[in-house]
mmCIF file of N, CA and C in Angstrom:
data_model
loop_
_atom_site.group_PDB
_atom_site.id
_atom_site.type_symbol
_atom_site.label_atom_id
_atom_site.label_comp_id
_atom_site.label_asym_id
_atom_site.label_seq_id
_atom_site.Cartn_x
_atom_site.Cartn_y
_atom_site.Cartn_z
ATOM 1 N N MET A 1 -105.167 -24.187 60.460
ATOM 2 C CA MET A 1 -104.222 -23.967 61.539
ATOM 3 C C MET A 1 -104.690 -22.795 62.388
ATOM 4 N N PHE A 2 -104.084 -22.659 63.567
ATOM 5 C CA PHE A 2 -104.478 -21.633 64.530
ATOM 6 C C PHE A 2 -103.266 -20.781 64.900
ATOM 7 N N CYS A 3 -103.504 -19.508 65.118
ATOM 8 C CA CYS A 3 -102.445 -18.595 65.545
ATOM 9 C C CYS A 3 -102.098 -18.883 66.997
ATOM 10 N N LYS A 4 -100.812 -19.027 67.297
ATOM 11 C CA LYS A 4 -100.387 -19.292 68.669
ATOM 12 C C LYS A 4 -100.525 -18.064 69.559
ATOM 13 N N LYS A 5 -100.562 -16.891 68.962
ATOM 14 C CA LYS A 5 -100.652 -15.673 69.772
ATOM 15 C C LYS A 5 -102.070 -15.424 70.265
ATOM 16 N N CYS A 6 -103.077 -15.540 69.376
ATOM 17 C CA CYS A 6 -104.450 -15.221 69.772
ATOM 18 C C CYS A 6 -105.411 -16.398 69.650
ATOM 19 N N GLY A 7 -105.018 -17.466 68.974
ATOM 20 C CA GLY A 7 -105.867 -18.637 68.844
ATOM 21 C C GLY A 7 -106.862 -18.587 67.699
ATOM 22 N N ALA A 8 -106.777 -17.574 66.845
ATOM 23 C CA ALA A 8 -107.719 -17.432 65.740
ATOM 24 C C ALA A 8 -107.436 -18.472 64.659
ATOM 25 N N TYR A 9 -108.507 -18.950 63.999
ATOM 26 C CA TYR A 9 -108.353 -19.877 62.892
ATOM 27 C C TYR A 9 -107.807 -19.131 61.686
ATOM 28 N N MET A 10 -106.879 -19.787 60.966
ATOM 29 C CA MET A 10 -106.261 -19.176 59.783
ATOM 30 C C MET A 10 -106.189 -20.185 58.658
ATOM 31 N N ASN A 11 -106.221 -19.670 57.438
ATOM 32 C CA ASN A 11 -105.995 -20.534 56.279
ATOM 33 C C ASN A 11 -104.517 -20.883 56.193
ATOM 34 N N ASP A 12 -104.224 -21.990 55.541
ATOM 35 C CA ASP A 12 -102.842 -22.448 55.446
ATOM 36 C C ASP A 12 -101.951 -21.490 54.653
ATOM 37 N N ASN A 13 -102.526 -20.713 53.749
ATOM 38 C CA ASN A 13 -101.710 -19.832 52.906
ATOM 39 C C ASN A 13 -101.568 -18.415 53.449
ATOM 40 N N GLN A 14 -102.101 -18.133 54.637
ATOM 41 C CA GLN A 14 -101.988 -16.794 55.212
ATOM 42 C C GLN A 14 -100.582 -16.556 55.755
ATOM 43 N N ARG A 15 -100.099 -15.306 55.599
ATOM 44 C CA ARG A 15 -98.784 -14.931 56.122
ATOM 45 C C ARG A 15 -98.901 -14.114 57.401
ATOM 46 N N TYR A 16 -100.100 -13.528 57.639
ATOM 47 C CA TYR A 16 -100.367 -12.731 58.833
ATOM 48 C C TYR A 16 -101.691 -13.189 59.434
ATOM 49 N N CYS A 17 -101.775 -13.120 60.736
ATOM 50 C CA CYS A 17 -103.020 -13.443 61.415
ATOM 51 C C CYS A 17 -104.000 -12.292 61.194
ATOM 52 N N SER A 18 -105.212 -12.608 60.762
ATOM 53 C CA SER A 18 -106.199 -11.568 60.488
ATOM 54 C C SER A 18 -106.763 -10.959 61.779
ATOM 55 N N GLN A 19 -106.607 -11.617 62.913
ATOM 56 C CA GLN A 19 -107.130 -11.104 64.185
ATOM 57 C C GLN A 19 -106.126 -10.213 64.905
ATOM 58 N N CYS A 20 -104.891 -10.714 65.075
ATOM 59 C CA CYS A 20 -103.920 -9.971 65.886
ATOM 60 C C CYS A 20 -102.758 -9.404 65.071
ATOM 61 N N GLY A 21 -102.629 -9.802 63.814
ATOM 62 C CA GLY A 21 -101.581 -9.278 62.960
ATOM 63 C C GLY A 21 -100.229 -9.943 63.118
ATOM 64 N N ALA A 22 -100.156 -11.036 63.859
ATOM 65 C CA ALA A 22 -98.882 -11.728 64.064
ATOM 66 C C ALA A 22 -98.360 -12.293 62.746
ATOM 67 N N VAL A 23 -97.066 -12.220 62.560
ATOM 68 C CA VAL A 23 -96.433 -12.766 61.366
ATOM 69 C C VAL A 23 -96.333 -14.274 61.523
ATOM 70 N N ILE A 24 -96.740 -14.997 60.483
ATOM 71 C CA ILE A 24 -96.687 -16.451 60.514
ATOM 72 C C ILE A 24 -95.352 -16.889 59.934
ATOM 73 N N ILE A 25 -94.536 -17.487 60.777
ATOM 74 C CA ILE A 25 -93.190 -17.889 60.374
ATOM 75 C C ILE A 25 -93.214 -19.232 59.677
ATOM 76 N N GLY A 26 -93.989 -20.141 60.169
ATOM 77 C CA GLY A 26 -94.061 -21.470 59.592
ATOM 78 C C GLY A 26 -94.619 -22.438 60.607
ATOM 79 N N GLU A 27 -94.620 -23.698 60.271
ATOM 80 C CA GLU A 27 -95.203 -24.717 61.150
ATOM 81 C C GLU A 27 -94.526 -24.739 62.513
ATOM 82 N N GLU A 28 -93.225 -24.508 62.551
ATOM 83 C CA GLU A 28 -92.519 -24.512 63.821
ATOM 84 C C GLU A 28 -92.639 -23.168 64.541
ATOM 85 N N GLY A 29 -92.980 -22.117 63.805
ATOM 86 C CA GLY A 29 -92.930 -20.785 64.375
ATOM 87 C C GLY A 29 -94.165 -20.357 65.130
ATOM 88 N N ASN A 30 -95.143 -19.817 64.427
ATOM 89 C CA ASN A 30 -96.239 -19.123 65.091
ATOM 90 C C ASN A 30 -97.586 -19.817 64.947
ATOM 91 N N VAL A 31 -97.641 -21.008 64.391
ATOM 92 C CA VAL A 31 -98.915 -21.679 64.217
ATOM 93 C C VAL A 31 -98.941 -22.977 64.997
ATOM 94 N N SER A 32 -100.136 -23.429 65.271
ATOM 95 C CA SER A 32 -100.283 -24.715 65.941
ATOM 96 C C SER A 32 -101.394 -25.495 65.272
ATOM 97 N N SER A 33 -101.376 -26.770 65.405
ATOM 98 C CA SER A 33 -102.421 -27.605 64.831
ATOM 99 C C SER A 33 -103.562 -27.720 65.820
ATOM 100 N N VAL A 34 -104.678 -28.285 65.384
ATOM 101 C CA VAL A 34 -105.845 -28.429 66.239
ATOM 102 C C VAL A 34 -105.516 -29.287 67.454
ATOM 103 N N SER A 35 -104.676 -30.294 67.317
ATOM 104 C CA SER A 35 -104.405 -31.200 68.427
ATOM 105 C C SER A 35 -103.672 -30.538 69.584
ATOM 106 N N SER A 36 -102.947 -29.447 69.322
ATOM 107 C CA SER A 36 -102.239 -28.793 70.407
ATOM 108 C C SER A 36 -102.904 -27.492 70.849
ATOM 109 N N TYR A 37 -104.002 -27.121 70.225
ATOM 110 C CA TYR A 37 -104.669 -25.869 70.551
ATOM 111 C C TYR A 37 -105.527 -26.046 71.794
ATOM 112 N N VAL A 38 -105.354 -25.188 72.787
ATOM 113 C CA VAL A 38 -106.128 -25.290 74.019
ATOM 114 C C VAL A 38 -106.979 -24.060 74.274
ATOM 115 N N GLY A 39 -106.907 -23.058 73.460
ATOM 116 C CA GLY A 39 -107.767 -21.896 73.625
ATOM 117 C C GLY A 39 -106.984 -20.609 73.617
ATOM 118 N N PRO A 40 -107.690 -19.492 73.510
ATOM 119 C CA PRO A 40 -107.013 -18.217 73.441
ATOM 120 C C PRO A 40 -106.263 -17.866 74.718
ATOM 121 N N MET A 41 -106.652 -18.422 75.848
ATOM 122 C CA MET A 41 -105.941 -18.128 77.083
ATOM 123 C C MET A 41 -104.660 -18.955 77.196
ATOM 124 N N GLY A 42 -104.525 -19.968 76.349
ATOM 125 C CA GLY A 42 -103.303 -20.746 76.339
ATOM 126 C C GLY A 42 -103.228 -21.822 77.401
ATOM 127 N N SER A 43 -104.314 -22.062 78.121
ATOM 128 C CA SER A 43 -104.293 -23.104 79.139
ATOM 129 C C SER A 43 -105.694 -23.639 79.373
ATOM 130 N N THR A 44 -105.765 -24.685 80.156
ATOM 131 C CA THR A 44 -107.050 -25.272 80.515
ATOM 132 C C THR A 44 -107.480 -24.825 81.901
ATOM 133 N N THR A 45 -106.864 -23.799 82.435
ATOM 134 C CA THR A 45 -107.142 -23.303 83.779
ATOM 135 C C THR A 45 -108.590 -22.866 83.990
ATOM 136 N N PRO A 46 -109.285 -22.237 83.022
ATOM 137 C CA PRO A 46 -110.674 -21.828 83.278
ATOM 138 C C PRO A 46 -111.576 -22.975 83.726
ATOM 139 N N THR A 47 -111.357 -24.171 83.203
ATOM 140 C CA THR A 47 -112.148 -25.319 83.630
ATOM 141 C C THR A 47 -111.955 -25.571 85.117
ATOM 142 N N LEU A 48 -110.720 -25.535 85.557
ATOM 143 C CA LEU A 48 -110.408 -25.754 86.965
ATOM 144 C C LEU A 48 -110.989 -24.632 87.834
ATOM 145 N N VAL A 49 -110.866 -23.401 87.387
ATOM 146 C CA VAL A 49 -111.358 -22.254 88.156
ATOM 147 C C VAL A 49 -112.874 -22.318 88.318
ATOM 148 N N PHE A 50 -113.591 -22.580 87.235
ATOM 149 C CA PHE A 50 -115.046 -22.654 87.331
ATOM 150 C C PHE A 50 -115.498 -23.855 88.155
ATOM 151 N N GLY A 51 -114.760 -24.951 88.128
ATOM 152 C CA GLY A 51 -115.078 -26.089 88.987
ATOM 153 C C GLY A 51 -114.939 -25.741 90.453
ATOM 154 N N ILE A 52 -113.868 -25.039 90.795
ATOM 155 C CA ILE A 52 -113.654 -24.619 92.188
ATOM 156 C C ILE A 52 -114.727 -23.623 92.621
ATOM 157 N N LEU A 53 -115.022 -22.629 91.764
ATOM 158 C CA LEU A 53 -116.058 -21.644 92.095
ATOM 159 C C LEU A 53 -117.424 -22.316 92.258
ATOM 160 N N GLY A 54 -117.729 -23.246 91.373
ATOM 161 C CA GLY A 54 -119.013 -23.942 91.448
ATOM 162 C C GLY A 54 -119.177 -24.695 92.751
ATOM 163 N N LEU A 55 -118.148 -25.434 93.154
ATOM 164 C CA LEU A 55 -118.223 -26.187 94.400
ATOM 165 C C LEU A 55 -118.258 -25.246 95.608
ATOM 166 N N SER A 56 -117.482 -24.182 95.564
ATOM 167 C CA SER A 56 -117.436 -23.241 96.685
ATOM 168 C C SER A 56 -118.781 -22.559 96.910
ATOM 169 N N PHE A 57 -119.368 -22.026 95.848
ATOM 170 C CA PHE A 57 -120.637 -21.327 95.988
ATOM 171 C C PHE A 57 -121.789 -22.284 96.279
ATOM 172 N N SER A 58 -121.685 -23.533 95.854
ATOM 173 C CA SER A 58 -122.751 -24.505 96.083
ATOM 174 C C SER A 58 -122.929 -24.839 97.554
ATOM 175 N N CYS A 59 -121.909 -24.643 98.344
ATOM 176 C CA CYS A 59 -121.968 -24.982 99.769
ATOM 177 C C CYS A 59 -122.714 -23.932 100.583
ATOM 178 N N SER A 60 -123.054 -22.813 99.997
ATOM 179 C CA SER A 60 -123.753 -21.740 100.696
ATOM 180 C C SER A 60 -125.238 -21.787 100.342
ATOM 181 N N PHE A 61 -126.092 -21.656 101.349
ATOM 182 C CA PHE A 61 -127.529 -21.676 101.087
ATOM 183 C C PHE A 61 -127.944 -20.591 100.112
ATOM 184 N N CYS A 62 -127.511 -19.372 100.361
ATOM 185 C CA CYS A 62 -127.957 -18.236 99.561
ATOM 186 C C CYS A 62 -127.335 -18.197 98.169
ATOM 187 N N LEU A 63 -126.168 -18.754 98.014
ATOM 188 C CA LEU A 63 -125.451 -18.667 96.734
ATOM 189 C C LEU A 63 -125.415 -19.986 95.969
ATOM 190 N N SER A 64 -126.240 -20.940 96.365
ATOM 191 C CA SER A 64 -126.177 -22.255 95.728
ATOM 192 C C SER A 64 -126.564 -22.210 94.252
ATOM 193 N N ILE A 65 -127.467 -21.322 93.881
ATOM 194 C CA ILE A 65 -127.851 -21.208 92.467
ATOM 195 C C ILE A 65 -126.667 -20.694 91.653
ATOM 196 N N LEU A 66 -125.928 -19.750 92.216
ATOM 197 C CA LEU A 66 -124.725 -19.257 91.550
ATOM 198 C C LEU A 66 -123.699 -20.390 91.409
ATOM 199 N N GLY A 67 -123.606 -21.241 92.420
ATOM 200 C CA GLY A 67 -122.724 -22.404 92.347
ATOM 201 C C GLY A 67 -123.122 -23.358 91.235
ATOM 202 N N ILE A 68 -124.418 -23.546 91.052
ATOM 203 C CA ILE A 68 -124.909 -24.405 89.972
ATOM 204 C C ILE A 68 -124.518 -23.804 88.620
ATOM 205 N N VAL A 69 -124.667 -22.498 88.485
ATOM 206 C CA VAL A 69 -124.315 -21.821 87.228
ATOM 207 C C VAL A 69 -122.822 -21.972 86.934
ATOM 208 N N PHE A 70 -121.970 -21.727 87.947
ATOM 209 C CA PHE A 70 -120.530 -21.875 87.744
ATOM 210 C C PHE A 70 -120.160 -23.321 87.418
ATOM 211 N N SER A 71 -120.839 -24.273 88.032
ATOM 212 C CA SER A 71 -120.568 -25.678 87.759
ATOM 213 C C SER A 71 -120.920 -26.040 86.324
ATOM 214 N N ILE A 72 -122.037 -25.531 85.842
ATOM 215 C CA ILE A 72 -122.442 -25.796 84.459
ATOM 216 C C ILE A 72 -121.440 -25.170 83.492
ATOM 217 N N ILE A 73 -120.981 -23.961 83.787
ATOM 218 C CA ILE A 73 -119.973 -23.314 82.939
ATOM 219 C C ILE A 73 -118.688 -24.144 82.951
ATOM 220 N N GLY A 74 -118.289 -24.631 84.119
ATOM 221 C CA GLY A 74 -117.094 -25.472 84.217
ATOM 222 C C GLY A 74 -117.207 -26.745 83.392
ATOM 223 N N LEU A 75 -118.379 -27.384 83.430
ATOM 224 C CA LEU A 75 -118.587 -28.582 82.620
ATOM 225 C C LEU A 75 -118.540 -28.272 81.128
ATOM 226 N N CYS A 76 -119.140 -27.153 80.740
ATOM 227 C CA CYS A 76 -119.108 -26.753 79.322
ATOM 228 C C CYS A 76 -117.682 -26.476 78.864
ATOM 229 N N LYS A 77 -116.904 -25.797 79.699
ATOM 230 C CA LYS A 77 -115.511 -25.511 79.342
ATOM 231 C C LYS A 77 -114.695 -26.792 79.270
ATOM 232 N N ALA A 78 -114.965 -27.742 80.150
ATOM 233 C CA ALA A 78 -114.248 -29.021 80.108
ATOM 234 C C ALA A 78 -114.572 -29.769 78.824
ATOM 235 N N ASN A 79 -115.851 -29.794 78.449
ATOM 236 C CA ASN A 79 -116.235 -30.476 77.216
ATOM 237 C C ASN A 79 -115.640 -29.786 75.994
ATOM 238 N N ARG A 80 -115.607 -28.466 76.014
ATOM 239 C CA ARG A 80 -115.020 -27.730 74.881
ATOM 240 C C ARG A 80 -113.517 -27.981 74.779
ATOM 241 N N ALA A 81 -112.843 -28.035 75.921
ATOM 242 C CA ALA A 81 -111.402 -28.307 75.906
ATOM 243 C C ALA A 81 -111.125 -29.688 75.341
ATOM 244 N N VAL A 82 -111.958 -30.652 75.689
ATOM 245 C CA VAL A 82 -111.780 -32.012 75.162
ATOM 246 C C VAL A 82 -112.034 -32.029 73.669
ATOM 247 N N ASP A 83 -113.062 -31.299 73.209
ATOM 248 C CA ASP A 83 -113.355 -31.239 71.772
ATOM 249 C C ASP A 83 -112.208 -30.610 70.992
ATOM 250 N N ILE A 84 -111.570 -29.601 71.560
ATOM 251 C CA ILE A 84 -110.528 -28.874 70.835
ATOM 252 C C ILE A 84 -109.200 -29.618 70.865
ATOM 253 N N ILE A 85 -108.761 -30.054 72.042
ATOM 254 C CA ILE A 85 -107.434 -30.648 72.125
ATOM 255 C C ILE A 85 -107.443 -32.151 71.951
ATOM 256 N N GLY A 86 -108.625 -32.779 71.990
ATOM 257 C CA GLY A 86 -108.715 -34.195 71.693
ATOM 258 C C GLY A 86 -108.446 -35.120 72.870
ATOM 259 N N ASN A 87 -107.764 -34.669 73.865
ATOM 260 C CA ASN A 87 -107.541 -35.485 75.053
ATOM 261 C C ASN A 87 -107.689 -34.595 76.272
ATOM 262 N N THR A 88 -107.718 -35.197 77.442
ATOM 263 C CA THR A 88 -107.926 -34.399 78.636
ATOM 264 C C THR A 88 -106.635 -34.250 79.413
ATOM 265 N N SER A 89 -106.432 -33.069 79.927
ATOM 266 C CA SER A 89 -105.282 -32.826 80.779
ATOM 267 C C SER A 89 -105.705 -33.029 82.227
ATOM 268 N N ARG A 90 -104.757 -32.969 83.110
ATOM 269 C CA ARG A 90 -105.042 -33.143 84.534
ATOM 270 C C ARG A 90 -105.962 -32.042 85.047
ATOM 271 N N LYS A 91 -105.731 -30.804 84.610
ATOM 272 C CA LYS A 91 -106.572 -29.682 85.035
ATOM 273 C C LYS A 91 -108.011 -29.852 84.559
ATOM 274 N N VAL A 92 -108.183 -30.333 83.339
ATOM 275 C CA VAL A 92 -109.529 -30.530 82.811
ATOM 276 C C VAL A 92 -110.243 -31.619 83.608
ATOM 277 N N ASN A 93 -109.554 -32.718 83.905
ATOM 278 C CA ASN A 93 -110.171 -33.797 84.681
ATOM 279 C C ASN A 93 -110.561 -33.338 86.075
ATOM 280 N N ILE A 94 -109.671 -32.637 86.746
ATOM 281 C CA ILE A 94 -109.969 -32.146 88.095
ATOM 282 C C ILE A 94 -111.096 -31.117 88.041
ATOM 283 N N GLY A 95 -111.042 -30.201 87.078
ATOM 284 C CA GLY A 95 -112.097 -29.200 86.936
ATOM 285 C C GLY A 95 -113.448 -29.825 86.665
ATOM 286 N N ARG A 96 -113.481 -30.861 85.821
ATOM 287 C CA ARG A 96 -114.734 -31.554 85.529
ATOM 288 C C ARG A 96 -115.292 -32.212 86.789
ATOM 289 N N ARG A 97 -114.423 -32.879 87.549
ATOM 290 C CA ARG A 97 -114.878 -33.531 88.785
ATOM 291 C C ARG A 97 -115.396 -32.518 89.803
ATOM 292 N N LEU A 98 -114.694 -31.403 89.943
ATOM 293 C CA LEU A 98 -115.150 -30.357 90.859
ATOM 294 C C LEU A 98 -116.481 -29.761 90.400
ATOM 295 N N ALA A 99 -116.635 -29.579 89.094
ATOM 296 C CA ALA A 99 -117.876 -29.025 88.561
ATOM 297 C C ALA A 99 -119.044 -29.989 88.797
ATOM 298 N N ILE A 100 -118.810 -31.278 88.614
ATOM 299 C CA ILE A 100 -119.869 -32.263 88.872
ATOM 300 C C ILE A 100 -120.234 -32.272 90.355
ATOM 301 N N ALA A 101 -119.217 -32.248 91.219
ATOM 302 C CA ALA A 101 -119.475 -32.205 92.661
ATOM 303 C C ALA A 101 -120.227 -30.924 93.024
ATOM 304 N N GLY A 102 -119.823 -29.792 92.446
ATOM 305 C CA GLY A 102 -120.506 -28.531 92.697
ATOM 306 C C GLY A 102 -121.950 -28.560 92.231
ATOM 307 N N LEU A 103 -122.196 -29.198 91.108
ATOM 308 C CA LEU A 103 -123.557 -29.307 90.593
ATOM 309 C C LEU A 103 -124.427 -30.138 91.531
ATOM 310 N N ILE A 104 -123.913 -31.270 91.987
ATOM 311 C CA ILE A 104 -124.670 -32.134 92.904
ATOM 312 C C ILE A 104 -124.923 -31.422 94.232
ATOM 313 N N VAL A 105 -123.869 -30.859 94.808
ATOM 314 C CA VAL A 105 -124.008 -30.154 96.092
ATOM 315 C C VAL A 105 -124.935 -28.948 95.933
ATOM 316 N N GLY A 106 -124.820 -28.227 94.823
ATOM 317 C CA GLY A 106 -125.676 -27.066 94.591
ATOM 318 C C GLY A 106 -127.142 -27.426 94.492
ATOM 319 N N ILE A 107 -127.441 -28.510 93.811
ATOM 320 C CA ILE A 107 -128.840 -28.942 93.690
ATOM 321 C C ILE A 107 -129.382 -29.354 95.058
ATOM 322 N N ILE A 108 -128.607 -30.135 95.803
ATOM 323 C CA ILE A 108 -129.048 -30.560 97.137
ATOM 324 C C ILE A 108 -129.231 -29.346 98.050
ATOM 325 N N THR A 109 -128.281 -28.427 98.039
ATOM 326 C CA THR A 109 -128.362 -27.238 98.891
ATOM 327 C C THR A 109 -129.553 -26.366 98.508
ATOM 328 N N THR A 110 -129.818 -26.218 97.234
ATOM 329 C CA THR A 110 -130.951 -25.417 96.783
ATOM 330 C C THR A 110 -132.265 -26.034 97.231
ATOM 331 N N VAL A 111 -132.383 -27.349 97.100
ATOM 332 C CA VAL A 111 -133.606 -28.034 97.542
ATOM 333 C C VAL A 111 -133.788 -27.858 99.050
ATOM 334 N N LEU A 112 -132.720 -28.036 99.812
ATOM 335 C CA LEU A 112 -132.804 -27.855 101.262
ATOM 336 C C LEU A 112 -133.176 -26.419 101.625
ATOM 337 N N PHE A 113 -132.637 -25.461 100.899
ATOM 338 C CA PHE A 113 -132.946 -24.058 101.151
ATOM 339 C C PHE A 113 -134.418 -23.770 100.872
ATOM 340 N N VAL A 114 -134.948 -24.302 99.783
ATOM 341 C CA VAL A 114 -136.359 -24.105 99.446
ATOM 342 C C VAL A 114 -137.251 -24.749 100.506
ATOM 343 N N VAL A 115 -136.900 -25.949 100.952
ATOM 344 C CA VAL A 115 -137.668 -26.620 102.005
ATOM 345 C C VAL A 115 -137.611 -25.801 103.298
ATOM 346 N N TYR A 116 -136.452 -25.294 103.643
ATOM 347 C CA TYR A 116 -136.289 -24.472 104.846
ATOM 348 C C TYR A 116 -137.169 -23.224 104.779
ATOM 349 N N ILE A 117 -137.164 -22.558 103.648
ATOM 350 C CA ILE A 117 -137.987 -21.353 103.468
ATOM 351 C C ILE A 117 -139.469 -21.710 103.571
ATOM 352 N N ALA A 118 -139.864 -22.828 102.955
ATOM 353 C CA ALA A 118 -141.263 -23.249 103.016
ATOM 354 C C ALA A 118 -141.683 -23.539 104.453
ATOM 355 N N ILE A 119 -140.822 -24.183 105.221
ATOM 356 C CA ILE A 119 -141.131 -24.481 106.621
ATOM 357 C C ILE A 119 -141.244 -23.186 107.431
ATOM 358 N N MET A 120 -140.329 -22.248 107.190
ATOM 359 C CA MET A 120 -140.373 -20.968 107.918
ATOM 360 C C MET A 120 -141.641 -20.186 107.591
ATOM 361 N N ILE A 121 -142.059 -20.186 106.333
ATOM 362 C CA ILE A 121 -143.282 -19.490 105.939
ATOM 363 C C ILE A 121 -144.486 -20.173 106.572
ATOM 364 N N ARG A 122 -144.485 -21.487 106.577
ATOM 365 C CA ARG A 122 -145.593 -22.255 107.164
ATOM 366 C C ARG A 122 -145.698 -21.970 108.664
ATOM 367 N N MET A 123 -144.559 -21.863 109.341
ATOM 368 C CA MET A 123 -144.573 -21.588 110.780
ATOM 369 C C MET A 123 -145.077 -20.171 111.053
ATOM 370 N N MET A 124 -144.729 -19.223 110.201
ATOM 371 C CA MET A 124 -145.158 -17.841 110.413
ATOM 372 C C MET A 124 -146.652 -17.680 110.137
ATOM 373 N N ILE A 125 -147.174 -18.406 109.146
ATOM 374 C CA ILE A 125 -148.586 -18.308 108.811
ATOM 375 C C ILE A 125 -149.445 -19.066 109.837
ATOM 376 N N GLY A 126 -149.034 -20.267 110.159
ATOM 377 C CA GLY A 126 -149.887 -21.118 110.993
ATOM 378 C C GLY A 126 -149.436 -21.170 112.360
#
């Protein structure tokens, strides 16, 4: 079982959480099962946030690599949320889609930026 306060894994016979010290009241009180556990932050919002950041930064020539990184983090968080809670919420689905879009746009933007730089260098040299 997992502590509802901090999300730490606990043995079934523990009376206190070893991470945060919360008193375990019982199944209805302070613990949750794996199927309802969504993470220490208590929501699936990080997936959505990283998807939005990934897509936003991917649209900029100079920051497209950062957009790719945020998109990859968003995809990893979406996959982890699915592994932990067993099903996908609306935020996880939207975050995953935004992260995939950010990854595609980031790769295209990065390639275009590299081509642009190569053309500018070629024009300056020749």
